């Protein structure tokens, strides 16, 4: 009996079975899985995505694999999500699949893997004969958001610089022009920029950088947008360390402590933060996700 049990356990697992359903039923299953994902019914979406991944129809199989990665991504299980997206990207070579690898790997802490995938996404974008749904500006924004959320502010600033150059070339930055060019909203870009610059270590210089950027932009609401970005910059900046007593004062009993610094002016003083302000929150976006299609 023991030998039989050992033989059973030593058998290799069977490969996943091919989905044996008519194409119409498979497409209906895909719609159900997508709806389950949208409604947060992750167990159902995961089960149905696994089934679809075994489809003999290449398009539906790819949709199933992509949906499976999204199931994990939506649950912030990035370590499970990014290898799935990578396997799919190596199969399709598409911009969106490589970009999904870039964002999920970065959020999983695999910074080098994310950077490599982002370069692959850019190459796929530049080499595409058709106009990809994801613009280069959107890619730089959402990838910078992922780097920001992992506190990789210096790396995120590289993409801040790219975005600045792209937006300064635009004839207008109103919502309609940006939509026609498939560019992200300016306020979303400025929010991310302020978040990154808040960790530059030099808030006055960061504020000057934002003002200089605003002077190069064209649009009716630029002044308001830049003012809001500067307010966010000060609000997101880490609090200054408390003043330290001088060595002499600390060593001499009864010595007066070093004088406290003068309070900052209201225009430059960081605003009070609530309990959630220290958390790394996703940037508010129109699609609420970092462009994972």
Short mmCIF file of C-alpha atoms in Angstrom, two decimals, residues 59-284:
data_model
loop_
_atom_site.label_atom_id
_atom_site.label_comp_id
_atom_site.label_asym_id
_atom_site.label_seq_id
_atom_site.Cartn_x
_atom_site.Cartn_y
_atom_site.Cartn_z
CA UNK A 59 -7.24 35.49 -28.77
CA UNK A 60 -9.40 34.10 -25.97
CA UNK A 61 -6.45 32.34 -24.34
CA UNK A 62 -4.56 35.64 -24.24
CA UNK A 63 -7.61 37.42 -22.85
CA UNK A 64 -7.87 34.79 -20.14
CA UNK A 65 -4.20 35.12 -19.16
CA UNK A 66 -4.47 38.91 -19.11
CA UNK A 67 -7.61 38.75 -17.01
CA UNK A 68 -5.90 36.40 -14.56
CA UNK A 69 -3.08 38.90 -14.11
CA UNK A 70 -5.63 41.64 -13.52
CA UNK A 71 -7.36 39.57 -10.85
CA UNK A 72 -4.12 39.51 -8.85
CA UNK A 73 -3.29 43.13 -9.65
CA UNK A 74 -6.65 44.41 -8.42
CA UNK A 75 -5.99 42.61 -5.13
CA UNK A 76 -2.53 44.22 -4.94
CA UNK A 77 -0.92 40.78 -5.27
CA UNK A 78 1.76 42.18 -7.53
CA UNK A 79 4.23 39.34 -7.00
CA UNK A 80 1.67 36.96 -8.50
CA UNK A 81 0.56 39.36 -11.23
CA UNK A 82 3.78 40.40 -12.93
CA UNK A 83 5.09 36.95 -14.00
CA UNK A 84 1.70 36.28 -15.62
CA UNK A 85 1.86 39.56 -17.53
CA UNK A 86 5.47 38.82 -18.52
CA UNK A 87 4.56 35.42 -19.92
CA UNK A 88 1.80 37.05 -21.94
CA UNK A 89 3.99 39.92 -23.15
CA UNK A 90 6.63 37.49 -24.40
CA UNK A 91 3.85 35.82 -26.37
CA UNK A 92 2.12 38.91 -27.80
CA UNK A 93 4.85 41.55 -27.81
CA UNK A 94 2.15 44.19 -27.41
CA UNK A 95 2.61 47.61 -25.84
CA UNK A 96 -0.09 47.14 -23.21
CA UNK A 97 1.18 43.73 -22.11
CA UNK A 98 4.77 44.92 -21.68
CA UNK A 99 3.49 47.99 -19.86
CA UNK A 100 1.46 45.79 -17.53
CA UNK A 101 4.70 44.00 -16.68
CA UNK A 102 6.42 47.33 -16.02
CA UNK A 103 3.83 48.61 -13.55
CA UNK A 104 3.12 45.35 -11.73
CA UNK A 105 6.79 44.34 -11.42
CA UNK A 106 7.67 47.80 -10.10
CA UNK A 107 4.86 47.72 -7.55
CA UNK A 108 6.08 44.27 -6.52
CA UNK A 109 9.48 45.79 -5.73
CA UNK A 110 11.14 44.24 -8.79
CA UNK A 111 12.51 47.59 -9.94
CA UNK A 112 15.03 46.25 -12.47
CA UNK A 113 12.45 43.94 -14.05
CA UNK A 114 10.01 46.84 -14.25
CA UNK A 115 12.57 49.10 -15.93
CA UNK A 116 13.43 46.44 -18.49
CA UNK A 117 9.75 45.86 -19.26
CA UNK A 118 9.18 49.61 -19.63
CA UNK A 119 11.94 49.79 -22.23
CA UNK A 120 10.30 46.88 -24.07
CA UNK A 121 6.97 48.72 -23.96
CA UNK A 122 8.55 51.86 -25.43
CA UNK A 123 10.19 49.85 -28.22
CA UNK A 124 6.90 48.15 -29.01
CA UNK A 125 5.19 51.55 -29.01
CA UNK A 126 7.76 53.10 -31.36
CA UNK A 127 7.71 50.07 -33.67
CA UNK A 128 3.94 49.80 -33.91
CA UNK A 129 2.38 50.43 -37.33
CA UNK A 130 -0.90 51.39 -35.67
CA UNK A 131 -1.55 54.10 -33.11
CA UNK A 132 -1.41 52.31 -29.73
CA UNK A 133 -4.24 52.99 -27.31
CA UNK A 134 -1.63 53.87 -24.67
CA UNK A 135 0.31 57.02 -25.53
CA UNK A 136 3.96 57.54 -24.62
CA UNK A 137 2.91 60.37 -22.29
CA UNK A 138 0.48 58.07 -20.47
CA UNK A 139 3.14 55.40 -20.15
CA UNK A 140 5.63 57.80 -18.59
CA UNK A 141 2.97 59.13 -16.19
CA UNK A 142 1.67 55.79 -14.91
CA UNK A 143 5.13 54.23 -14.71
CA UNK A 144 6.30 57.26 -12.71
CA UNK A 145 3.29 56.74 -10.43
CA UNK A 146 4.38 53.15 -9.80
CA UNK A 147 7.93 54.29 -9.01
CA UNK A 148 6.55 56.99 -6.71
CA UNK A 149 4.44 54.44 -4.88
CA UNK A 150 7.61 52.40 -4.23
CA UNK A 151 9.42 55.56 -3.00
CA UNK A 152 11.76 55.46 -6.01
CA UNK A 153 11.55 59.23 -6.34
CA UNK A 154 14.88 59.78 -8.11
CA UNK A 155 13.93 57.27 -10.81
CA UNK A 156 10.45 58.76 -11.07
CA UNK A 157 11.98 62.21 -11.62
CA UNK A 158 13.56 60.97 -14.86
CA UNK A 159 10.04 60.48 -16.23
CA UNK A 160 8.94 63.80 -14.76
CA UNK A 161 11.58 65.44 -16.95
CA UNK A 162 10.34 63.56 -20.03
CA UNK A 163 6.75 64.62 -19.33
CA UNK A 164 7.81 68.24 -18.91
CA UNK A 165 9.45 68.20 -22.34
CA UNK A 166 6.38 66.59 -23.94
CA UNK A 167 3.90 69.06 -22.44
CA UNK A 168 6.02 72.12 -23.18
CA UNK A 169 5.82 71.25 -26.89
CA UNK A 170 2.01 71.27 -26.93
CA UNK A 171 0.24 74.24 -28.55
CA UNK A 172 -2.41 74.10 -25.81
CA UNK A 173 -2.98 72.11 -22.61
CA UNK A 174 -6.76 72.39 -22.39
CA UNK A 175 -8.69 69.18 -21.79
CA UNK A 176 -9.92 68.89 -25.39
CA UNK A 177 -6.46 69.20 -26.93
CA UNK A 178 -5.01 66.67 -24.50
CA UNK A 179 -7.83 64.22 -25.21
CA UNK A 180 -7.33 64.49 -28.98
CA UNK A 181 -3.60 63.81 -28.56
CA UNK A 182 -4.23 61.00 -26.07
CA UNK A 183 -2.32 62.85 -23.35
CA UNK A 184 -3.22 62.54 -19.64
CA UNK A 185 -4.91 65.48 -17.94
CA UNK A 186 -2.50 68.21 -16.88
CA UNK A 187 -3.74 68.22 -13.28
CA UNK A 188 -2.97 64.50 -12.97
CA UNK A 189 0.54 65.07 -14.31
CA UNK A 190 1.13 67.99 -11.95
CA UNK A 191 -0.11 65.96 -8.97
CA UNK A 192 2.44 63.25 -9.70
CA UNK A 193 5.18 65.82 -10.27
CA UNK A 194 4.42 67.50 -6.94
CA UNK A 195 4.49 64.15 -5.14
CA UNK A 196 7.92 63.33 -6.57
CA UNK A 197 9.39 66.80 -6.09
CA UNK A 198 8.21 66.82 -2.47
CA UNK A 199 10.98 64.28 -1.78
CA UNK A 200 13.71 66.20 -3.63
CA UNK A 201 15.14 67.60 -0.39
CA UNK A 202 14.86 71.22 -1.56
CA UNK A 203 11.28 72.49 -1.51
CA UNK A 204 12.07 76.09 -2.58
CA UNK A 205 13.95 74.78 -5.61
CA UNK A 206 11.13 72.34 -6.37
CA UNK A 207 8.61 75.18 -6.22
CA UNK A 208 10.75 77.22 -8.61
CA UNK A 209 10.86 74.20 -10.94
CA UNK A 210 7.05 74.02 -11.02
CA UNK A 211 6.71 77.77 -11.61
CA UNK A 212 9.22 77.59 -14.45
CA UNK A 213 7.29 74.69 -15.98
CA UNK A 214 4.05 76.64 -15.77
CA UNK A 215 5.58 79.58 -17.61
CA UNK A 216 6.24 77.33 -20.61
CA UNK A 217 2.68 75.98 -20.82
CA UNK A 218 -0.23 77.41 -22.78
CA UNK A 219 -3.76 77.25 -21.43
CA UNK A 220 -6.45 79.21 -19.64
CA UNK A 221 -6.12 77.48 -16.26
CA UNK A 222 -2.33 77.17 -16.02
CA UNK A 223 -1.99 79.64 -13.13
CA UNK A 224 -4.60 77.79 -11.08
CA UNK A 225 -3.15 74.36 -11.89
CA UNK A 226 0.38 75.39 -10.92
CA UNK A 227 -0.86 77.01 -7.70
CA UNK A 228 -2.63 73.79 -6.73
CA UNK A 229 0.50 71.77 -7.55
CA UNK A 230 2.62 74.03 -5.33
CA UNK A 231 0.13 73.67 -2.49
CA UNK A 232 0.31 69.90 -2.91
CA UNK A 233 4.12 70.06 -2.97
CA UNK A 234 4.22 71.68 0.47
CA UNK A 235 1.54 69.38 1.84
CA UNK A 236 3.34 66.22 0.69
CA UNK A 237 6.81 67.32 1.77
CA UNK A 238 8.18 65.28 4.71
CA UNK A 239 8.16 67.26 7.98
CA UNK A 240 11.40 69.00 8.86
CA UNK A 241 13.43 67.31 11.63
CA UNK A 242 13.12 68.96 15.07
CA UNK A 243 15.90 71.44 15.93
CA UNK A 244 18.75 69.86 17.87
CA UNK A 245 20.38 71.39 20.92
CA UNK A 246 23.94 72.51 20.44
CA UNK A 247 26.64 70.26 21.82
CA UNK A 248 27.65 72.90 24.37
CA UNK A 249 24.11 73.32 25.64
CA UNK A 250 23.66 69.57 25.92
CA UNK A 251 26.92 69.21 27.84
CA UNK A 252 26.43 72.13 30.25
CA UNK A 253 23.80 71.69 32.99
CA UNK A 254 21.36 74.56 33.07
CA UNK A 255 22.47 75.96 29.73
CA UNK A 256 19.72 77.41 27.57
CA UNK A 257 18.80 75.37 24.50
CA UNK A 258 19.50 76.69 21.05
CA UNK A 259 16.97 79.24 19.91
CA UNK A 260 14.09 77.85 17.92
CA UNK A 261 13.93 78.76 14.24
CA UNK A 262 11.47 81.41 13.16
CA UNK A 263 8.18 80.01 11.90
CA UNK A 264 7.82 79.75 8.15
CA UNK A 265 5.48 82.14 6.42
CA UNK A 266 1.97 80.93 5.74
CA UNK A 267 2.68 80.75 2.03
CA UNK A 268 5.49 78.25 2.53
CA UNK A 269 4.43 76.38 5.66
CA UNK A 270 3.44 72.75 5.13
CA UNK A 271 -0.25 72.18 5.75
CA UNK A 272 -1.48 69.78 8.42
CA UNK A 273 -1.89 66.25 7.14
CA UNK A 274 -4.54 63.77 8.13
CA UNK A 275 -3.80 60.19 9.11
CA UNK A 276 -3.91 58.95 5.52
CA UNK A 277 -1.55 61.52 4.09
CA UNK A 278 1.53 59.44 4.88
CA UNK A 279 0.23 56.46 2.95
CA UNK A 280 1.33 55.84 -0.63
CA UNK A 281 -1.99 56.33 -2.35
CA UNK A 282 -2.62 55.77 -6.05
CA UNK A 283 -2.90 58.92 -8.10
CA UNK A 284 -6.46 59.84 -9.00
#
